[in-house]
Amino acid sequence: MTLDEKLAQLVGFWEKGDGEVVAPLQGEFAVEQGLDDAVRHGLGHLTRPYGTRPVDAGDRARWLWAQQRRLVRETRLGIPALVHEECLTGLSAWRAATFPTPLAWGAAFDPELVEEMGAAIGGSMRTLGIHQGLAPVLDVIRDPRWGRVDECISEDPYVVGSLGTAYVQGLQSTGVHATLKHFVGYSASQAGRNFAPVHAGPREIEDVLLLPFEMAVLDGGVRSVMHSYAEIDGVPVAASAELLTGVLRDRWRFDGTVVADYFGVAFLQLLHGVAADLGDAAGQALAAGVDIELPTGDAFLAPLAAAVRAGAVDEALVDRAVLRALQQKEDLGLLDETFDDEPPATIDLDTPEHRRIAARLAEESVVLLTNDGTLPLRAPASVAVIGPNADRYDALFGCYSFVNHVLAHHPEAEVGLEVRTVRESLAAELPSASVTFERGCAVDDQDESGIAAAVAAAEAAEVAVVVVGDHAGLFGRGTVGEGCDRDDLELPGVQRALVEAVLATGTPVVLVLLTGRPYAVDWALDRCAAAVQTFFPGEEGGPAVAGVLTGRVNPSGHLPVSLPRSAGAQPYSYLHPALGGNGDVTNLRSTPALPFGHGLSYTTFARALELDSEAGTDGAIRARVRVTNTGDRAGDDVVQVYGRDVVASVTRPVAQLLGYRRVSLEAGQSVVVDLTIPTTRLAFTGRSGTRIVEPGDVEVWVGPSCATKESQGTVTLVGGVHEVSIADERWTTTLVV
């Protein structure tokens, strides 16, 4: 291969318009070349051919097949391009099924269903000739002010890792490669700001931020990883050989491809200031372990070619990356693909099966926060549905949904999906009730002129359902999403004033939070008749919320992130050591309004824990939980097993999730959940920098959240200090029901 042919395999080509801004600083770096020039020496990736604008999938497939045939037949090497797309909440394409956002996956605590969703998404992608999906996001939530919280799964790294691994396994079961994002540290940014520096210490990085990626690599067999935009202690991850090679490849033995986050290589010069020019940036990224530059070849084409020819960058680094890129294409069958077959003429990207999975995941993710008995609604004569998110279909979708990520730039295009809002769904669920609607206010402006009409509607109704929350967008165009960070955790705009005004009527208020992050709403929880939290539940989210309100669906979601009391307590995690909680040494409370794992039901559950008294430090803890539905209707419980290392050589969390399992129980039914918890779940980085499991007592308990010890016991870890190695570093708790 010539140098030009090698470099062509390391870059993407993105056909896009100037107004289609879906990546940071997109206009700064786009290579000014057409497709004819881009494919002259071959091409590594085709960037988002379906997901950049609303195009008919069948028409676009014919275009894609033609381009692939051109690469096979008209370039010297005849190598097709690898096609990648976004797929965080479903394939990001027009009229494709849109599932709940990852924060809702966390609330559902159902890895089997997430795996099923991943397989459904992958099936659509493979049919359209897409080979790689840029998902899942495995950033652990550290600060809810950060705009990309709706793309994340949880504040607990084990929940992130187990659900993210399930998504990887589902997607890759169809022959589509998953891509872990964003490796690593992105979510721990200073003050919750996008692209801000990360000040995490090495222990936090090892024991919290790296853990989900480790699970997805070791247990999930993921085939691609995307570096993060972050800089950690002054070193941008895109230039960190310690992370991209030392951790990822040398320690974890990852043998797939590392792709750049969009424009991330060029940012080494533009934003980080660690590279003198784009050739220098390309050389640093290659040396660190970045193999593919996305979305285009801003640094890896002409600037890198010049640097190699001048002797500034060793061509052996290019060769290393090319071999990895070609190995991925070989694994995908692309090196033997001729594209002589015909593309699909028509394809249904939103089948009944997609809908079934989307509906079930949306229903499982709805969290009942509080309830005085008003819910479920029992045939009310009149309901006032109020709020800016009550009758807005795009309120159901996250930042990386096609609706909010792409269609926002194409207002002339129809949504292309059948979507029922909360208002429409509630009216359908209550056909005999008089259902009125008043918006009251917008999501994020200061106009209070509509509040009076909302108050009048509430006064005339038996119950008021007030639906407030977020609008997902990009770079300041939303209240949550990429580049949409906050410096407080109050409801955006004048939504609090709306809720306060409706509460003042004396009509029972059911507060529905339709958001992409948790908000500080403790002021409302005790005053509302009930409160429901849902995180961008997708195309079937309206019926899911309405089903919970009416009782057709028994709520079973649990908070995957603590519900904050104030922005001043951030960053906060339930995984804090003793000094991270309340105490006499400060006058300020850090306790959240509601704890991690909290979620109510229309039935009740009782849980009893049995433990083996001892376990080897290199073994596993056996825990058996008998859970009984003590109520009068069927429901799902999420069995949560927590632990605390009583004495350790470094400070440890006051509570840590060791295992979980969703179970379905009829009224009066009991089941025993048998958990085998590897002691590596309790491993931590010791004072020497080595990951270890220490002997000693571990308190173990089960309860409805991390804060309640319903049934508890103690297990003693026996033996010497166990140094955890790659051979036994498996994290998933084994469960038998």
mmCIF file of N, CA and C in Angstrom, residues 412-462:
data_model
loop_
_atom_site.group_PDB
_atom_site.id
_atom_site.type_symbol
_atom_site.label_atom_id
_atom_site.label_comp_id
_atom_site.label_asym_id
_atom_site.label_seq_id
_atom_site.Cartn_x
_atom_site.Cartn_y
_atom_site.Cartn_z
ATOM 1 N N GLU A 412 -39.081 21.405 8.082
ATOM 2 C CA GLU A 412 -40.028 21.082 7.022
ATOM 3 C C GLU A 412 -40.367 19.593 6.972
ATOM 4 N N ALA A 413 -39.554 18.753 7.612
ATOM 5 C CA ALA A 413 -39.741 17.301 7.542
ATOM 6 C C ALA A 413 -40.683 16.829 8.635
ATOM 7 N N GLU A 414 -41.514 15.865 8.311
ATOM 8 C CA GLU A 414 -42.373 15.272 9.329
ATOM 9 C C GLU A 414 -41.554 14.369 10.228
ATOM 10 N N VAL A 415 -42.081 14.095 11.429
ATOM 11 C CA VAL A 415 -41.323 13.289 12.376
ATOM 12 C C VAL A 415 -41.113 11.872 11.869
ATOM 13 N N GLY A 416 -42.066 11.344 11.121
ATOM 14 C CA GLY A 416 -41.898 10.019 10.533
ATOM 15 C C GLY A 416 -42.165 8.864 11.470
ATOM 16 N N LEU A 417 -42.645 9.155 12.684
ATOM 17 C CA LEU A 417 -42.971 8.125 13.659
ATOM 18 C C LEU A 417 -44.373 8.381 14.198
ATOM 19 N N GLU A 418 -45.031 7.311 14.595
ATOM 20 C CA GLU A 418 -46.291 7.462 15.305
ATOM 21 C C GLU A 418 -45.963 7.695 16.776
ATOM 22 N N VAL A 419 -46.263 8.886 17.248
ATOM 23 C CA VAL A 419 -45.931 9.266 18.618
ATOM 24 C C VAL A 419 -47.161 9.880 19.270
ATOM 25 N N ARG A 420 -47.500 9.360 20.435
ATOM 26 C CA ARG A 420 -48.594 9.933 21.214
ATOM 27 C C ARG A 420 -48.027 10.617 22.451
ATOM 28 N N THR A 421 -48.434 11.850 22.643
ATOM 29 C CA THR A 421 -47.954 12.606 23.795
ATOM 30 C C THR A 421 -48.608 12.089 25.079
ATOM 31 N N VAL A 422 -48.153 12.616 26.208
ATOM 32 C CA VAL A 422 -48.756 12.238 27.491
ATOM 33 C C VAL A 422 -50.229 12.637 27.512
ATOM 34 N N ARG A 423 -50.539 13.833 27.035
ATOM 35 C CA ARG A 423 -51.948 14.263 27.022
ATOM 36 C C ARG A 423 -52.803 13.339 26.169
ATOM 37 N N GLU A 424 -52.350 13.049 24.963
ATOM 38 C CA GLU A 424 -53.118 12.186 24.067
ATOM 39 C C GLU A 424 -53.284 10.795 24.671
ATOM 40 N N SER A 425 -52.218 10.296 25.274
ATOM 41 C CA SER A 425 -52.258 8.948 25.842
ATOM 42 C C SER A 425 -53.167 8.886 27.059
ATOM 43 N N LEU A 426 -53.137 9.921 27.890
ATOM 44 C CA LEU A 426 -53.981 9.925 29.074
ATOM 45 C C LEU A 426 -55.458 10.040 28.685
ATOM 46 N N ALA A 427 -55.756 10.827 27.672
ATOM 47 C CA ALA A 427 -57.136 10.924 27.198
ATOM 48 C C ALA A 427 -57.628 9.580 26.679
ATOM 49 N N ALA A 428 -56.737 8.830 26.014
ATOM 50 C CA ALA A 428 -57.118 7.504 25.519
ATOM 51 C C ALA A 428 -57.317 6.519 26.663
ATOM 52 N N GLU A 429 -56.531 6.664 27.737
ATOM 53 C CA GLU A 429 -56.647 5.762 28.883
ATOM 54 C C GLU A 429 -57.896 6.052 29.712
ATOM 55 N N LEU A 430 -58.383 7.299 29.646
ATOM 56 C CA LEU A 430 -59.535 7.709 30.456
ATOM 57 C C LEU A 430 -60.663 8.204 29.540
ATOM 58 N N PRO A 431 -61.275 7.308 28.766
ATOM 59 C CA PRO A 431 -62.257 7.748 27.764
ATOM 60 C C PRO A 431 -63.508 8.379 28.358
ATOM 61 N N SER A 432 -63.822 8.057 29.606
ATOM 62 C CA SER A 432 -65.041 8.607 30.208
ATOM 63 C C SER A 432 -64.789 9.903 30.970
ATOM 64 N N ALA A 433 -63.535 10.329 31.078
ATOM 65 C CA ALA A 433 -63.203 11.540 31.818
ATOM 66 C C ALA A 433 -63.156 12.741 30.882
ATOM 67 N N SER A 434 -63.405 13.895 31.440
ATOM 68 C CA SER A 434 -63.203 15.150 30.718
ATOM 69 C C SER A 434 -61.745 15.562 30.912
ATOM 70 N N VAL A 435 -60.975 15.521 29.826
ATOM 71 C CA VAL A 435 -59.548 15.831 29.898
ATOM 72 C C VAL A 435 -59.311 17.155 29.188
ATOM 73 N N THR A 436 -58.918 18.166 29.950
ATOM 74 C CA THR A 436 -58.600 19.473 29.388
ATOM 75 C C THR A 436 -57.096 19.686 29.409
ATOM 76 N N PHE A 437 -56.618 20.618 28.589
ATOM 77 C CA PHE A 437 -55.182 20.859 28.489
ATOM 78 C C PHE A 437 -54.881 22.349 28.478
ATOM 79 N N GLU A 438 -53.869 22.728 29.246
ATOM 80 C CA GLU A 438 -53.292 24.070 29.202
ATOM 81 C C GLU A 438 -51.778 23.926 29.325
ATOM 82 N N ARG A 439 -51.050 24.578 28.418
ATOM 83 C CA ARG A 439 -49.592 24.469 28.456
ATOM 84 C C ARG A 439 -49.026 25.191 29.672
ATOM 85 N N GLY A 440 -49.556 26.342 30.001
ATOM 86 C CA GLY A 440 -49.095 27.089 31.167
ATOM 87 C C GLY A 440 -47.874 27.936 30.917
ATOM 88 N N CYS A 441 -46.827 27.319 30.368
ATOM 89 C CA CYS A 441 -45.592 28.037 30.059
ATOM 90 C C CYS A 441 -44.776 27.187 29.115
ATOM 91 N N ALA A 442 -43.714 27.787 28.582
ATOM 92 C CA ALA A 442 -42.775 27.032 27.768
ATOM 93 C C ALA A 442 -41.749 26.340 28.660
ATOM 94 N N VAL A 443 -40.940 25.482 28.064
ATOM 95 C CA VAL A 443 -39.907 24.804 28.839
ATOM 96 C C VAL A 443 -38.886 25.792 29.381
ATOM 97 N N ASP A 444 -38.485 26.772 28.576
ATOM 98 C CA ASP A 444 -37.328 27.568 28.985
ATOM 99 C C ASP A 444 -37.430 29.011 28.523
ATOM 100 N N ASP A 445 -38.467 29.712 28.939
ATOM 101 C CA ASP A 445 -38.480 31.168 28.805
ATOM 102 C C ASP A 445 -39.114 31.756 30.060
ATOM 103 N N GLN A 446 -39.276 33.043 30.097
ATOM 104 C CA GLN A 446 -39.747 33.720 31.309
ATOM 105 C C GLN A 446 -41.194 34.194 31.199
ATOM 106 N N ASP A 447 -41.919 33.716 30.203
ATOM 107 C CA ASP A 447 -43.288 34.153 29.964
ATOM 108 C C ASP A 447 -44.252 33.408 30.897
ATOM 109 N N GLU A 448 -44.895 34.148 31.804
ATOM 110 C CA GLU A 448 -45.837 33.561 32.750
ATOM 111 C C GLU A 448 -47.291 33.830 32.367
ATOM 112 N N SER A 449 -47.515 34.329 31.165
ATOM 113 C CA SER A 449 -48.873 34.754 30.789
ATOM 114 C C SER A 449 -49.852 33.603 30.697
ATOM 115 N N GLY A 450 -49.356 32.381 30.495
ATOM 116 C CA GLY A 450 -50.256 31.235 30.376
ATOM 117 C C GLY A 450 -50.594 30.562 31.692
ATOM 118 N N ILE A 451 -49.983 31.013 32.780
ATOM 119 C CA ILE A 451 -50.186 30.337 34.063
ATOM 120 C C ILE A 451 -51.613 30.523 34.566
ATOM 121 N N ALA A 452 -52.194 31.679 34.351
ATOM 122 C CA ALA A 452 -53.556 31.932 34.839
ATOM 123 C C ALA A 452 -54.550 30.947 34.232
ATOM 124 N N ALA A 453 -54.417 30.668 32.949
ATOM 125 C CA ALA A 453 -55.316 29.707 32.311
ATOM 126 C C ALA A 453 -55.089 28.304 32.872
ATOM 127 N N ALA A 454 -53.847 27.966 33.178
ATOM 128 C CA ALA A 454 -53.553 26.661 33.774
ATOM 129 C C ALA A 454 -54.175 26.553 35.162
ATOM 130 N N VAL A 455 -54.115 27.626 35.934
ATOM 131 C CA VAL A 455 -54.734 27.635 37.258
ATOM 132 C C VAL A 455 -56.237 27.438 37.152
ATOM 133 N N ALA A 456 -56.862 28.112 36.197
ATOM 134 C CA ALA A 456 -58.306 27.966 36.017
ATOM 135 C C ALA A 456 -58.664 26.531 35.642
ATOM 136 N N ALA A 457 -57.872 25.926 34.780
ATOM 137 C CA ALA A 457 -58.131 24.539 34.390
ATOM 138 C C ALA A 457 -57.993 23.610 35.583
ATOM 139 N N ALA A 458 -57.001 23.849 36.436
ATOM 140 C CA ALA A 458 -56.807 23.013 37.619
ATOM 141 C C ALA A 458 -57.947 23.174 38.607
ATOM 142 N N GLU A 459 -58.426 24.403 38.780
ATOM 143 C CA GLU A 459 -59.516 24.652 39.724
ATOM 144 C C GLU A 459 -60.801 23.957 39.298
ATOM 145 N N ALA A 460 -60.980 23.769 38.000
ATOM 146 C CA ALA A 460 -62.202 23.156 37.493
ATOM 147 C C ALA A 460 -62.111 21.639 37.407
ATOM 148 N N ALA A 461 -60.963 21.053 37.761
ATOM 149 C CA ALA A 461 -60.741 19.619 37.582
ATOM 150 C C ALA A 461 -60.673 18.894 38.915
ATOM 151 N N GLU A 462 -60.882 17.594 38.851
ATOM 152 C CA GLU A 462 -60.786 16.738 40.037
ATOM 153 C C GLU A 462 -59.333 16.487 40.413
#
